[in-house]
PDB file of C-alpha atoms in Angstrom:
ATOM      1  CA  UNK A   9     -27.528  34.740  87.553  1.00 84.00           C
ATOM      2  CA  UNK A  10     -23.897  35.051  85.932  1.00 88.00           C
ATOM      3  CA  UNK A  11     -21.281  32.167  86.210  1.00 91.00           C
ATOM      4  CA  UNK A  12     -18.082  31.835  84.706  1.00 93.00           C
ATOM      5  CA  UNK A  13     -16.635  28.055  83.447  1.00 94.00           C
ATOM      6  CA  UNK A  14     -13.358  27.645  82.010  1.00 96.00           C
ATOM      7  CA  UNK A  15     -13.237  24.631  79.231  1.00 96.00           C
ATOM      8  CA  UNK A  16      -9.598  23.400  78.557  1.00 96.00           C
ATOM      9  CA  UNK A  17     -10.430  21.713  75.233  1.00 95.00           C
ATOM     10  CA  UNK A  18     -13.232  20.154  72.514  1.00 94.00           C
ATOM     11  CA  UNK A  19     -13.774  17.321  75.118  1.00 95.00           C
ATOM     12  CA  UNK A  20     -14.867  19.438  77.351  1.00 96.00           C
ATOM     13  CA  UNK A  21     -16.724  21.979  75.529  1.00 96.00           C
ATOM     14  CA  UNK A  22     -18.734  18.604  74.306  1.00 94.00           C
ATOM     15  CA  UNK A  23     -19.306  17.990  78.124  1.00 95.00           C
ATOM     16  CA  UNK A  24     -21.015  21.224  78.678  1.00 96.00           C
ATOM     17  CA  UNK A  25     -23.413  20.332  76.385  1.00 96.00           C
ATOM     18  CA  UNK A  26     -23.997  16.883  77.694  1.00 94.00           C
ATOM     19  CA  UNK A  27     -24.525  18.545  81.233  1.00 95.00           C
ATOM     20  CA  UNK A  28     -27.212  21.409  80.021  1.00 96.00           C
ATOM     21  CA  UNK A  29     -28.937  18.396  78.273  1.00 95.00           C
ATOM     22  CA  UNK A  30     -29.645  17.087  81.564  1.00 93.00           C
ATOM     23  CA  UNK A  31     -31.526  20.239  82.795  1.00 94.00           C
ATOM     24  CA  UNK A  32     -33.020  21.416  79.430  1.00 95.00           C
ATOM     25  CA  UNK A  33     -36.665  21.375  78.383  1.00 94.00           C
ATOM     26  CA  UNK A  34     -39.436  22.424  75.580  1.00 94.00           C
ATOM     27  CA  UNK A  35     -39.771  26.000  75.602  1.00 94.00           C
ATOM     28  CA  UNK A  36     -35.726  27.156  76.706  1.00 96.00           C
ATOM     29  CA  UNK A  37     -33.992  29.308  74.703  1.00 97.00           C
ATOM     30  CA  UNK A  38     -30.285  29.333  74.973  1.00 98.00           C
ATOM     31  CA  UNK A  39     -28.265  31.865  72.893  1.00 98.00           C
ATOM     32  CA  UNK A  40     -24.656  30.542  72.100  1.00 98.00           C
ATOM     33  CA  UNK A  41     -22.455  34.250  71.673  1.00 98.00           C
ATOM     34  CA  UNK A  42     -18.879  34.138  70.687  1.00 96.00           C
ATOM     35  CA  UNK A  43     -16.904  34.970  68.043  1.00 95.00           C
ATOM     36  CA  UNK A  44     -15.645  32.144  64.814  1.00 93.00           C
ATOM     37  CA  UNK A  45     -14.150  29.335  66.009  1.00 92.00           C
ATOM     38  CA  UNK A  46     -15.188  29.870  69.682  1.00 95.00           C
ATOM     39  CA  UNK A  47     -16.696  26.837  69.985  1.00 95.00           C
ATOM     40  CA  UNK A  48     -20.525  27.272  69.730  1.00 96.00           C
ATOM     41  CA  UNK A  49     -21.328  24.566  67.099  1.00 95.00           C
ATOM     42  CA  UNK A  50     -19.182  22.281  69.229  1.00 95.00           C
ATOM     43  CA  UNK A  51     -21.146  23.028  71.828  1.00 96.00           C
ATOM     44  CA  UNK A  52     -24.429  23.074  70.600  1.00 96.00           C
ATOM     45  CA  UNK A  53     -23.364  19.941  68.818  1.00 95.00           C
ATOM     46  CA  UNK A  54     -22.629  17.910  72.032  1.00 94.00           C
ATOM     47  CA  UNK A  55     -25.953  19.052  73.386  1.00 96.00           C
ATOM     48  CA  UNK A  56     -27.696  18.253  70.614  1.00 96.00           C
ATOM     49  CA  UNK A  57     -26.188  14.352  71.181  1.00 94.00           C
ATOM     50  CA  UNK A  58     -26.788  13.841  74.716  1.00 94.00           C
ATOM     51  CA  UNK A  59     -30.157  14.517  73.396  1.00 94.00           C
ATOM     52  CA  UNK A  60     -30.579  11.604  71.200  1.00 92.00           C
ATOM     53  CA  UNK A  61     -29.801   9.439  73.600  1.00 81.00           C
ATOM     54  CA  UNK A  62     -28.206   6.710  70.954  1.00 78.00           C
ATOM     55  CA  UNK A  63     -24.934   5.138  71.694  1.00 72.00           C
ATOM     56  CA  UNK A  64     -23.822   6.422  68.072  1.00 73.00           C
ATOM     57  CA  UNK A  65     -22.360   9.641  67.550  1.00 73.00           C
ATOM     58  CA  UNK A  66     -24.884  11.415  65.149  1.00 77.00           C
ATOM     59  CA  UNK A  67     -24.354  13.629  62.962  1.00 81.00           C
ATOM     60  CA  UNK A  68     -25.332  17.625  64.013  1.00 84.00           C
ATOM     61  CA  UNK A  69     -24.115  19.649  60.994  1.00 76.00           C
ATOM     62  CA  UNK A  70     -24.063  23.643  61.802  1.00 83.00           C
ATOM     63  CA  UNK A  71     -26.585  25.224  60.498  1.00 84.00           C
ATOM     64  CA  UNK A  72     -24.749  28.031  59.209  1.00 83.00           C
ATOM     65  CA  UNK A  73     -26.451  27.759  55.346  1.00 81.00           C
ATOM     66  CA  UNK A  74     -29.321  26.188  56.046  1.00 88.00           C
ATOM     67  CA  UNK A  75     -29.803  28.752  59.129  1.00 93.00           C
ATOM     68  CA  UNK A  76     -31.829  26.510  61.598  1.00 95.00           C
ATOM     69  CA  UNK A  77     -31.783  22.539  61.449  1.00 95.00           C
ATOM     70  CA  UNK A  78     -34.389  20.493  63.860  1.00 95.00           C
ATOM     71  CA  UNK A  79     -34.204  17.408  65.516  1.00 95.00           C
ATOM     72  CA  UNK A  80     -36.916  15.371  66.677  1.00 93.00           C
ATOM     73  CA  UNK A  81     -36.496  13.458  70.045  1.00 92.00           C
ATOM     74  CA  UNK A  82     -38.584  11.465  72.108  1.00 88.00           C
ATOM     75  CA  UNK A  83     -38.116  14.007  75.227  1.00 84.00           C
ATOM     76  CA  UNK A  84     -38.563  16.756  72.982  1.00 93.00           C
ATOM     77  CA  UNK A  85     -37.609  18.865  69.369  1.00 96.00           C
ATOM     78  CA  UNK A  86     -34.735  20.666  69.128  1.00 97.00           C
ATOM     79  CA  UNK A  87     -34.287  24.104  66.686  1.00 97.00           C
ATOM     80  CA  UNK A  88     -31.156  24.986  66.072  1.00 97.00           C
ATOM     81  CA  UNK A  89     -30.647  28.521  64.434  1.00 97.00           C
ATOM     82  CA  UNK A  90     -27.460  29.631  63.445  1.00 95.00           C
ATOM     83  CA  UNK A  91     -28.577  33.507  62.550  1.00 96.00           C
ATOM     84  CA  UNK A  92     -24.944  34.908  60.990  1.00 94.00           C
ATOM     85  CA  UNK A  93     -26.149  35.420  57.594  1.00 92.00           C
ATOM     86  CA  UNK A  94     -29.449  36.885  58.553  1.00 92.00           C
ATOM     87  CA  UNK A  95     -30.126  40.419  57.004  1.00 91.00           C
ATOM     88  CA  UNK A  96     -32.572  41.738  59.375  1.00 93.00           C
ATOM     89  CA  UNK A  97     -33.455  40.390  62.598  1.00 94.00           C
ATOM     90  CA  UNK A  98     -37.599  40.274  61.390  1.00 93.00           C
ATOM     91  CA  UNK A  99     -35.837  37.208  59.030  1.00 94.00           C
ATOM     92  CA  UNK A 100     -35.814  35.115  61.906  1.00 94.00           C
ATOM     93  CA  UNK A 101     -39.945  34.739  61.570  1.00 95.00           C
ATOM     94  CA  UNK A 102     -39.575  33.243  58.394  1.00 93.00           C
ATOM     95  CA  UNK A 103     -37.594  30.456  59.606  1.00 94.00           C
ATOM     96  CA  UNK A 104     -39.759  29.158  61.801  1.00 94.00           C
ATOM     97  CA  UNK A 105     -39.158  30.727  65.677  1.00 95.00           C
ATOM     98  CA  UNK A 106     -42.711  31.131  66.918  1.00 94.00           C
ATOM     99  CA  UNK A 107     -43.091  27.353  65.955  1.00 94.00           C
ATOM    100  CA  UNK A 108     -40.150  26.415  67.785  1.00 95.00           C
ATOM    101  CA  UNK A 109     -40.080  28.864  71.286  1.00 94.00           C
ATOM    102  CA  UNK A 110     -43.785  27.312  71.353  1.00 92.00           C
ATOM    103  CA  UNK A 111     -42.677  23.599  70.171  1.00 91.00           C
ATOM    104  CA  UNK A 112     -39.399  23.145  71.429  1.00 94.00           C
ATOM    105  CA  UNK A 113     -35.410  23.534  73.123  1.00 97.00           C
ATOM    106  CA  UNK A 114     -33.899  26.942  71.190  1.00 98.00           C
ATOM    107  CA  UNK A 115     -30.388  26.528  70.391  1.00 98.00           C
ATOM    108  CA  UNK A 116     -29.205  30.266  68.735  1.00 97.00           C
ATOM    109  CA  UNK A 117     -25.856  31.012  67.198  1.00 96.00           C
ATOM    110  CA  UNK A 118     -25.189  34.605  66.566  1.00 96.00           C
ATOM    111  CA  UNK A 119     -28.511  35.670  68.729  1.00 96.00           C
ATOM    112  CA  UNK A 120     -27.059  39.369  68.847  1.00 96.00           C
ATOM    113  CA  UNK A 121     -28.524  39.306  65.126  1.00 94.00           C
ATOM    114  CA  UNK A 122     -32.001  39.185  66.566  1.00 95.00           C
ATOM    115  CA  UNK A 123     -31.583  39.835  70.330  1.00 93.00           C
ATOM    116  CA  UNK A 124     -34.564  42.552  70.627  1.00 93.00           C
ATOM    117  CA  UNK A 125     -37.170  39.368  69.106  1.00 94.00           C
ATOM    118  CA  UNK A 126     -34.888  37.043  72.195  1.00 94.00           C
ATOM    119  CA  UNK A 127     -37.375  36.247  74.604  1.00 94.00           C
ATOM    120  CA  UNK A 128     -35.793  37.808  78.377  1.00 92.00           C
ATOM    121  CA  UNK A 129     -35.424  34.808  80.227  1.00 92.00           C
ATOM    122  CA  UNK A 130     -33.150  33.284  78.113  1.00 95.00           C
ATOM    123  CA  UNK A 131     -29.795  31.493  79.164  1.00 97.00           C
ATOM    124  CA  UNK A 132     -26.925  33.336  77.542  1.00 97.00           C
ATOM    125  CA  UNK A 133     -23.687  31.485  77.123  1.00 97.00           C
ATOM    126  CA  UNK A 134     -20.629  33.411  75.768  1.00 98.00           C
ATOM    127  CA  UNK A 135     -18.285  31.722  75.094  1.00 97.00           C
ATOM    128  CA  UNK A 136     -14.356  33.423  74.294  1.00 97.00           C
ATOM    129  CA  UNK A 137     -11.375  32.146  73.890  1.00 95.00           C
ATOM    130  CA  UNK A 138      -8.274  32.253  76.248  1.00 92.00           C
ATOM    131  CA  UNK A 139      -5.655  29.737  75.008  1.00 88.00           C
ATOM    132  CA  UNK A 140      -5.280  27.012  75.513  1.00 89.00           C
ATOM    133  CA  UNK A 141      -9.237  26.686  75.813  1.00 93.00           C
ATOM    134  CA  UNK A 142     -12.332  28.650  76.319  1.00 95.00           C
ATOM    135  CA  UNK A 143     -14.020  30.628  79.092  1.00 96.00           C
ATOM    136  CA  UNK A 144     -18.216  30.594  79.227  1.00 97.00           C
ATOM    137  CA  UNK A 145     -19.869  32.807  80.648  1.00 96.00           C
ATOM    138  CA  UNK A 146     -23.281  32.070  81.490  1.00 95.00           C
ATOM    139  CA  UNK A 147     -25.926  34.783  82.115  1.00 95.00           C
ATOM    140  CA  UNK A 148     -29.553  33.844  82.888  1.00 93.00           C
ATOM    141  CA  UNK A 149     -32.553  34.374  85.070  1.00 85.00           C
ATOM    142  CA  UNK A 150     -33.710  32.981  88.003  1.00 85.00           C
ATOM    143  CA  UNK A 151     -35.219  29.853  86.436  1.00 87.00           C
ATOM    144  CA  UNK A 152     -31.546  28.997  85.308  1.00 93.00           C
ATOM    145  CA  UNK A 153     -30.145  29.334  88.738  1.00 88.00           C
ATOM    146  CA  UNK A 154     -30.845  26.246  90.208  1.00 86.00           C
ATOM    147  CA  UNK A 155     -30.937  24.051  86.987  1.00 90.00           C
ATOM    148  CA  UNK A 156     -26.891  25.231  86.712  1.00 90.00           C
ATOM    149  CA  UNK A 157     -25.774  25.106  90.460  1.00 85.00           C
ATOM    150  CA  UNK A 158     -23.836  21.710  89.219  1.00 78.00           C
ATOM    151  CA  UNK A 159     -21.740  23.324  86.617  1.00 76.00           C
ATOM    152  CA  UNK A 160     -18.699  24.057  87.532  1.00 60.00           C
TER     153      UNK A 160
END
């Protein structure tokens, strides 16, 4: 499956999110590709609050020192990894990924860092910019296909 979704702006990057949070579920992996300032954290962030389902904007930090941040949910747990600073792609063991492809929704910033330990049927979003907002391109397997068809 590839699709292609042009994003004018922050408001609608944010949407995104809130639309793959409606088809998301424990065991997904979705690996956010794009260069600084491309809007991945943005992204991941707006995901991340459809999630929590509170009326109250919380607060989804990137996880860009800490490298991965969870968040525990009543529909399920959410690991975000943000893997720019890692070394070597074995690193990403330490911080907890068998726990959280078995445990959870995968959220990966910079997944080319560890792509060969990236299970296949991921979803792939890459997102680039073309002023005066963003193109994503989504790449995925079958099981993405139909859980997508509403996007764009």
């Amino acid at each position: 499956m590839h699709k292609v979704v042009f994003l004018a702006d922050e408001t609608a990057t944010i949407a995104l999110g809130h639309a793959l949070a409606q088809v998301v579920k424990t065991g997904d992996v979705i690996a956010l590709k794009g260069e600084l300032g491309a809007g991945k954290t943005c992204l991941a962030r707006g995901l991340i609050q459809a999630l929590s389902n509170t009326s109250e904007p919380m607060e989804v930090p990137s996880p860009t020192f800490t490298l991965v941040q969870t968040y525990d949910f009543e529909a399920l747990t959410v690991w975000h990894f943000d893997l720019y600073r890692l070394e070597r792609a074995a690193e990403i063991w330490e911080l907890g990924f068998e726990d959280a492809l078995n445990e959870g929704l995968v959220l990966i910033e910079w997944p080319e860092r560890a792509l060969e330990l990236l299970p296949e049927d991921r979803l792939t979003l890459e997102l680039t910019i073309r002023e005066p907002g963003r193109e994503v391109s989504f790449t995925g397997g079958k099981n993405w296909e139909d859980r997508l068809e509403h996007l764009g």
